[in-house]
XYZ file of C-alpha atoms in Angstrom:
330
model
C -25.725 -3.303 86.314
C -24.340 -0.958 83.687
C -21.734 -3.543 82.621
C -24.438 -6.159 82.294
C -26.508 -3.801 80.123
C -23.528 -3.067 77.852
C -22.802 -6.759 77.366
C -26.450 -7.402 76.551
C -26.442 -4.583 73.957
C -23.333 -6.007 72.212
C -24.824 -9.503 72.074
C -28.115 -8.106 70.699
C -26.270 -6.165 67.994
C -24.331 -9.266 66.910
C -27.538 -11.282 66.717
C -29.258 -8.622 64.570
C -26.237 -8.415 62.268
C -26.140 -12.188 61.878
C -29.833 -12.414 61.058
C -30.086 -9.579 58.544
C -26.680 -9.814 56.806
C -27.758 -12.649 54.439
C -30.825 -10.657 53.505
C -28.672 -7.633 52.626
C -26.192 -9.755 50.698
C -28.985 -11.461 48.818
C -30.383 -8.064 47.898
C -26.973 -6.888 46.642
C -26.498 -10.108 44.697
C -29.896 -9.720 43.088
C -29.024 -6.137 42.174
C -25.749 -7.297 40.544
C -27.569 -9.978 38.561
C -30.170 -7.464 37.444
C -27.429 -5.024 36.396
C -25.574 -7.749 34.485
C -28.775 -8.850 32.803
C -29.497 -5.276 31.780
C -26.005 -4.893 30.297
C -26.411 -8.172 28.424
C -29.743 -7.081 27.011
C -28.341 -3.723 25.871
C -25.347 -5.385 24.240
C -27.617 -7.868 22.458
C -29.807 -5.044 21.219
C -26.797 -3.096 19.940
C -25.475 -6.124 18.084
C -28.928 -6.614 16.593
C -28.792 -3.117 15.108
C -30.579 -0.978 17.672
C -30.379 2.735 16.917
C -30.006 5.766 19.168
C -30.275 9.535 19.038
C -27.561 12.087 18.341
C -27.138 15.637 17.097
C -25.075 14.396 14.134
C -26.599 14.575 10.652
C -24.383 11.905 9.038
C -25.843 8.979 7.137
C -25.167 6.549 9.996
C -25.545 9.036 12.834
C -27.941 6.884 14.876
C -25.941 3.641 14.679
C -24.066 3.364 18.020
C -21.982 0.271 17.269
C -20.293 -1.384 14.310
C -21.006 -5.078 13.894
C -18.486 -5.946 11.151
C -16.654 -9.235 11.168
C -13.525 -8.817 13.293
C -11.767 -11.479 11.206
C -11.214 -8.785 8.594
C -9.024 -6.909 11.060
C -7.159 -10.125 11.798
C -6.604 -10.535 8.058
C -4.952 -7.125 7.991
C -2.625 -7.855 10.916
C -1.889 -11.540 10.259
C -1.591 -11.552 6.461
C -1.449 -8.106 4.863
C 1.181 -6.603 7.175
C 3.692 -9.451 6.590
C 2.840 -9.430 2.869
C 3.784 -5.753 2.564
C 7.070 -6.435 4.347
C 7.743 -9.305 1.946
C 6.803 -7.215 -1.094
C 9.388 -4.589 -0.184
C 12.278 -6.371 1.500
C 11.648 -9.773 -0.086
C 11.799 -8.396 -3.633
C 14.951 -6.429 -2.815
C 16.662 -9.582 -1.518
C 15.549 -11.593 -4.564
C 16.903 -9.005 -6.991
C 20.201 -8.638 -5.159
C 20.705 -12.408 -5.302
C 19.596 -12.546 -8.950
C 22.033 -9.836 -10.005
C 24.823 -11.537 -8.058
C 24.203 -14.799 -9.956
C 23.077 -13.487 -13.350
C 24.760 -10.125 -13.670
C 23.231 -7.148 -15.459
C 22.208 -6.595 -19.063
C 25.114 -4.754 -20.669
C 25.127 -2.912 -23.978
C 26.863 -5.263 -26.419
C 28.295 -2.433 -28.463
C 28.989 -0.214 -25.485
C 27.761 3.359 -25.301
C 27.607 5.024 -28.692
C 27.683 8.570 -27.362
C 24.645 9.455 -29.495
C 21.611 10.298 -27.390
C 18.166 9.645 -28.899
C 15.111 11.655 -27.874
C 12.624 9.405 -26.047
C 10.686 11.348 -23.396
C 9.621 14.992 -23.278
C 10.461 17.164 -20.277
C 6.774 17.063 -19.355
C 6.804 13.243 -19.413
C 9.897 13.190 -17.209
C 8.226 15.637 -14.806
C 5.011 13.656 -14.406
C 7.034 10.462 -13.952
C 8.801 11.946 -10.935
C 5.580 13.586 -9.772
C 4.192 10.088 -9.326
C 7.419 8.244 -8.480
C 8.721 10.288 -5.537
C 5.382 10.336 -3.665
C 4.967 6.628 -4.469
C 8.233 5.781 -2.709
C 7.329 7.929 0.305
C 3.866 6.360 0.445
C 5.383 2.874 0.406
C 7.732 3.649 3.306
C 5.152 5.495 5.408
C 2.467 2.945 4.556
C 4.796 0.199 5.712
C 5.145 1.988 9.043
C 1.400 2.487 9.441
C 0.353 -1.012 8.365
C 3.133 -3.226 9.678
C 5.158 -1.032 12.015
C 3.469 -2.030 15.261
C 4.173 -5.702 14.528
C 7.751 -5.431 13.250
C 9.228 -2.120 14.479
C 7.471 -1.000 17.671
C 8.730 -3.846 19.910
C 12.338 -2.769 19.267
C 12.129 1.001 19.771
C 11.057 3.333 22.566
C 7.442 4.409 22.944
C 8.270 8.083 22.482
C 10.194 7.487 19.265
C 7.474 5.142 17.996
C 4.756 7.725 18.649
C 6.727 10.394 16.781
C 7.455 7.984 13.932
C 3.805 7.058 13.473
C 2.681 10.687 13.668
C 5.263 11.753 11.070
C 4.420 8.812 8.798
C 0.720 9.665 8.925
C 1.339 13.319 8.037
C 3.671 12.484 5.131
C 1.314 9.748 3.893
C -1.661 12.110 3.805
C 0.270 14.919 2.096
C 1.944 12.725 -0.541
C -1.358 11.098 -1.505
C -2.471 14.087 -3.592
C 0.616 14.466 -5.871
C 0.699 10.681 -6.271
C -2.886 10.650 -7.542
C -2.198 13.541 -9.910
C 0.888 11.799 -11.287
C -0.992 8.502 -11.561
C -3.853 10.130 -13.487
C -1.560 11.953 -15.930
C 0.626 8.921 -16.630
C -2.354 6.620 -17.073
C -4.128 8.907 -19.531
C -1.125 10.144 -21.522
C 0.924 6.955 -21.721
C -1.756 4.329 -22.310
C -1.483 4.535 -26.107
C 2.073 3.158 -26.035
C 1.218 0.395 -23.552
C -1.245 -1.670 -25.598
C -0.261 -5.361 -25.814
C 1.104 -6.786 -29.069
C 1.743 -10.340 -30.248
C 5.512 -9.889 -30.057
C 5.134 -9.208 -26.341
C 4.541 -12.937 -25.827
C 7.956 -13.731 -27.317
C 9.499 -11.118 -25.040
C 7.981 -12.851 -22.034
C 9.103 -16.296 -23.176
C 12.767 -15.249 -23.155
C 12.401 -12.944 -20.120
C 13.258 -9.924 -22.217
C 16.787 -11.092 -22.914
C 17.946 -10.253 -19.396
C 19.024 -13.817 -18.557
C 22.751 -14.304 -19.110
C 22.907 -18.107 -19.009
C 21.324 -21.216 -20.537
C 19.047 -21.089 -23.607
C 18.056 -17.481 -22.815
C 21.568 -16.065 -23.103
C 22.040 -13.555 -25.899
C 18.338 -13.377 -26.748
C 17.055 -9.921 -27.631
C 13.324 -10.095 -28.365
C 11.487 -7.451 -30.338
C 10.020 -4.545 -28.399
C 8.249 -1.350 -29.350
C 8.311 1.894 -27.405
C 7.501 -0.157 -24.285
C 8.486 -3.781 -23.814
C 6.182 -6.420 -22.338
C 7.580 -6.027 -18.829
C 7.012 -2.275 -18.887
C 3.490 -2.802 -20.159
C 2.724 -5.251 -17.365
C 3.991 -2.731 -14.811
C 2.028 0.090 -16.435
C -1.324 -1.719 -16.338
C -0.725 -2.963 -12.798
C 0.037 0.612 -11.801
C -3.029 1.909 -13.676
C -5.504 -0.605 -12.211
C -4.245 -0.847 -8.650
C -3.367 2.841 -8.642
C -7.054 3.479 -9.308
C -8.063 1.216 -6.418
C -5.536 2.732 -4.056
C -6.555 6.272 -5.066
C -10.296 5.657 -4.694
C -9.939 3.872 -1.360
C -7.445 6.491 -0.219
C -9.900 9.304 -0.925
C -12.530 7.593 1.226
C -10.059 7.216 4.073
C -8.524 10.658 3.663
C -11.791 12.615 3.436
C -14.412 10.701 5.483
C -16.388 13.869 6.208
C -16.720 14.564 2.497
C -17.830 11.096 1.367
C -19.349 9.878 4.666
C -18.700 6.158 4.003
C -20.270 3.546 6.234
C -18.063 1.847 8.803
C -18.156 -1.364 6.768
C -17.229 0.470 3.559
C -14.364 2.186 5.375
C -13.046 -1.191 6.511
C -13.343 -2.632 2.996
C -11.533 0.429 1.628
C -8.747 -0.118 4.155
C -8.296 -3.739 3.054
C -8.365 -2.879 -0.667
C -5.911 -0.063 -0.009
C -3.513 -2.472 1.690
C -3.788 -5.162 -1.007
C -3.194 -2.616 -3.776
C -0.225 -1.191 -1.872
C 1.341 -4.657 -1.661
C 1.027 -5.211 -5.415
C 2.308 -1.751 -6.350
C 5.202 -2.109 -3.903
C 6.331 -5.403 -5.450
C 6.102 -4.008 -8.999
C 7.858 -0.795 -7.944
C 10.877 -2.708 -6.657
C 11.113 -4.635 -9.934
C 10.769 -1.405 -11.921
C 13.431 0.398 -9.903
C 15.943 -2.444 -10.203
C 15.318 -2.843 -13.933
C 15.781 0.866 -14.581
C 18.741 1.560 -12.337
C 20.771 -1.654 -12.152
C 19.675 -4.385 -14.543
C 19.586 -2.352 -17.762
C 22.836 -0.534 -18.483
C 21.966 2.960 -19.662
C 18.284 2.665 -18.765
C 18.155 5.260 -15.984
C 19.231 8.064 -18.314
C 15.815 7.918 -19.997
C 14.033 9.347 -16.972
C 16.785 11.793 -16.071
C 17.305 13.662 -19.332
C 14.572 12.155 -21.511
C 17.221 10.774 -23.894
C 18.638 7.260 -24.305
C 21.815 5.985 -25.915
C 21.372 4.885 -29.511
C 22.761 1.402 -28.783
C 20.373 1.068 -25.826
C 17.419 1.967 -28.073
C 18.524 -0.507 -30.742
C 19.118 -3.341 -28.260
C 16.070 -2.969 -25.982
C 13.448 -1.224 -28.156
C 14.420 -2.104 -31.701
C 10.953 -1.840 -33.280
C 10.436 1.649 -31.891
C 13.937 2.725 -32.966
C 13.378 1.412 -36.495
C 10.005 3.158 -36.624
C 11.310 6.622 -35.725
C 14.148 6.225 -38.226
C 11.686 5.364 -40.984
C 9.109 8.056 -40.256
C 11.684 10.810 -39.763
C 10.952 11.555 -36.093
C 14.371 10.417 -34.869
C 16.011 13.277 -32.965
C 19.458 13.367 -31.405
C 20.552 15.446 -28.452
C 22.616 18.451 -29.528
């Protein structure tokens, strides 16, 4: 009798489970659909600009989500990162090949041994105040912008994390002296960088740096700054302003409290300006150190060889001889 009762109880339990299981599953399914619908509604509301509550007092404190166009981020990874790599390494490769084919611009009369005063010690100081941070910003910026696409896959995670952290610290610290140097150079040197008609002739013969064909032996007129230097100066002045302004927004967000969209725009402008300044910087470095024999001395001692002044900046050299401001190094 007891065995019969136990069997009956088991059968009854199975029947109850079979009958009510679909009801329970239907209830759970309905709950899941309701939960999903609620999440969808919340997400739609957030994308539509719904606001919330927070203890923050910032301008956009009640905006819980940013709805900017994600294609801007793709632009940064797909175009700007490779462009910065090309601006640095591409320009270096181009100049190395050019020098191998063309050679450098030598002084036709050799070094005279007479050193002409060209830059003050203060000018030399502010040049390096801007130049050294600029080089460090280029290298660290390359790591921050393009490193995860071109470097990270080939190094260990620990080393990559340390590299990015170090690059970020150096980038932030070097930003301030760079901006000071940029401001001083832009204000103090602008008067000698104004374009002149003879600058067009300089451009037409590529400054006399080509050692073959119809350009060979050409030495166009140039004042204190030649046309190439003027082009570099104004590129540095304009894009240095953009990179400084955008950099301040990114470096001190709590001070300026930019919107998320403005921060993203600043990041893009910062990257574009960095690409342009990087390309010009490589040209400038090669022209000063390799292409122009005797050119580097100008920003080391502030003096240049007399033959260098006569060959590359003849109008300026003639002017200081005529007005009595020509000074030689003792």
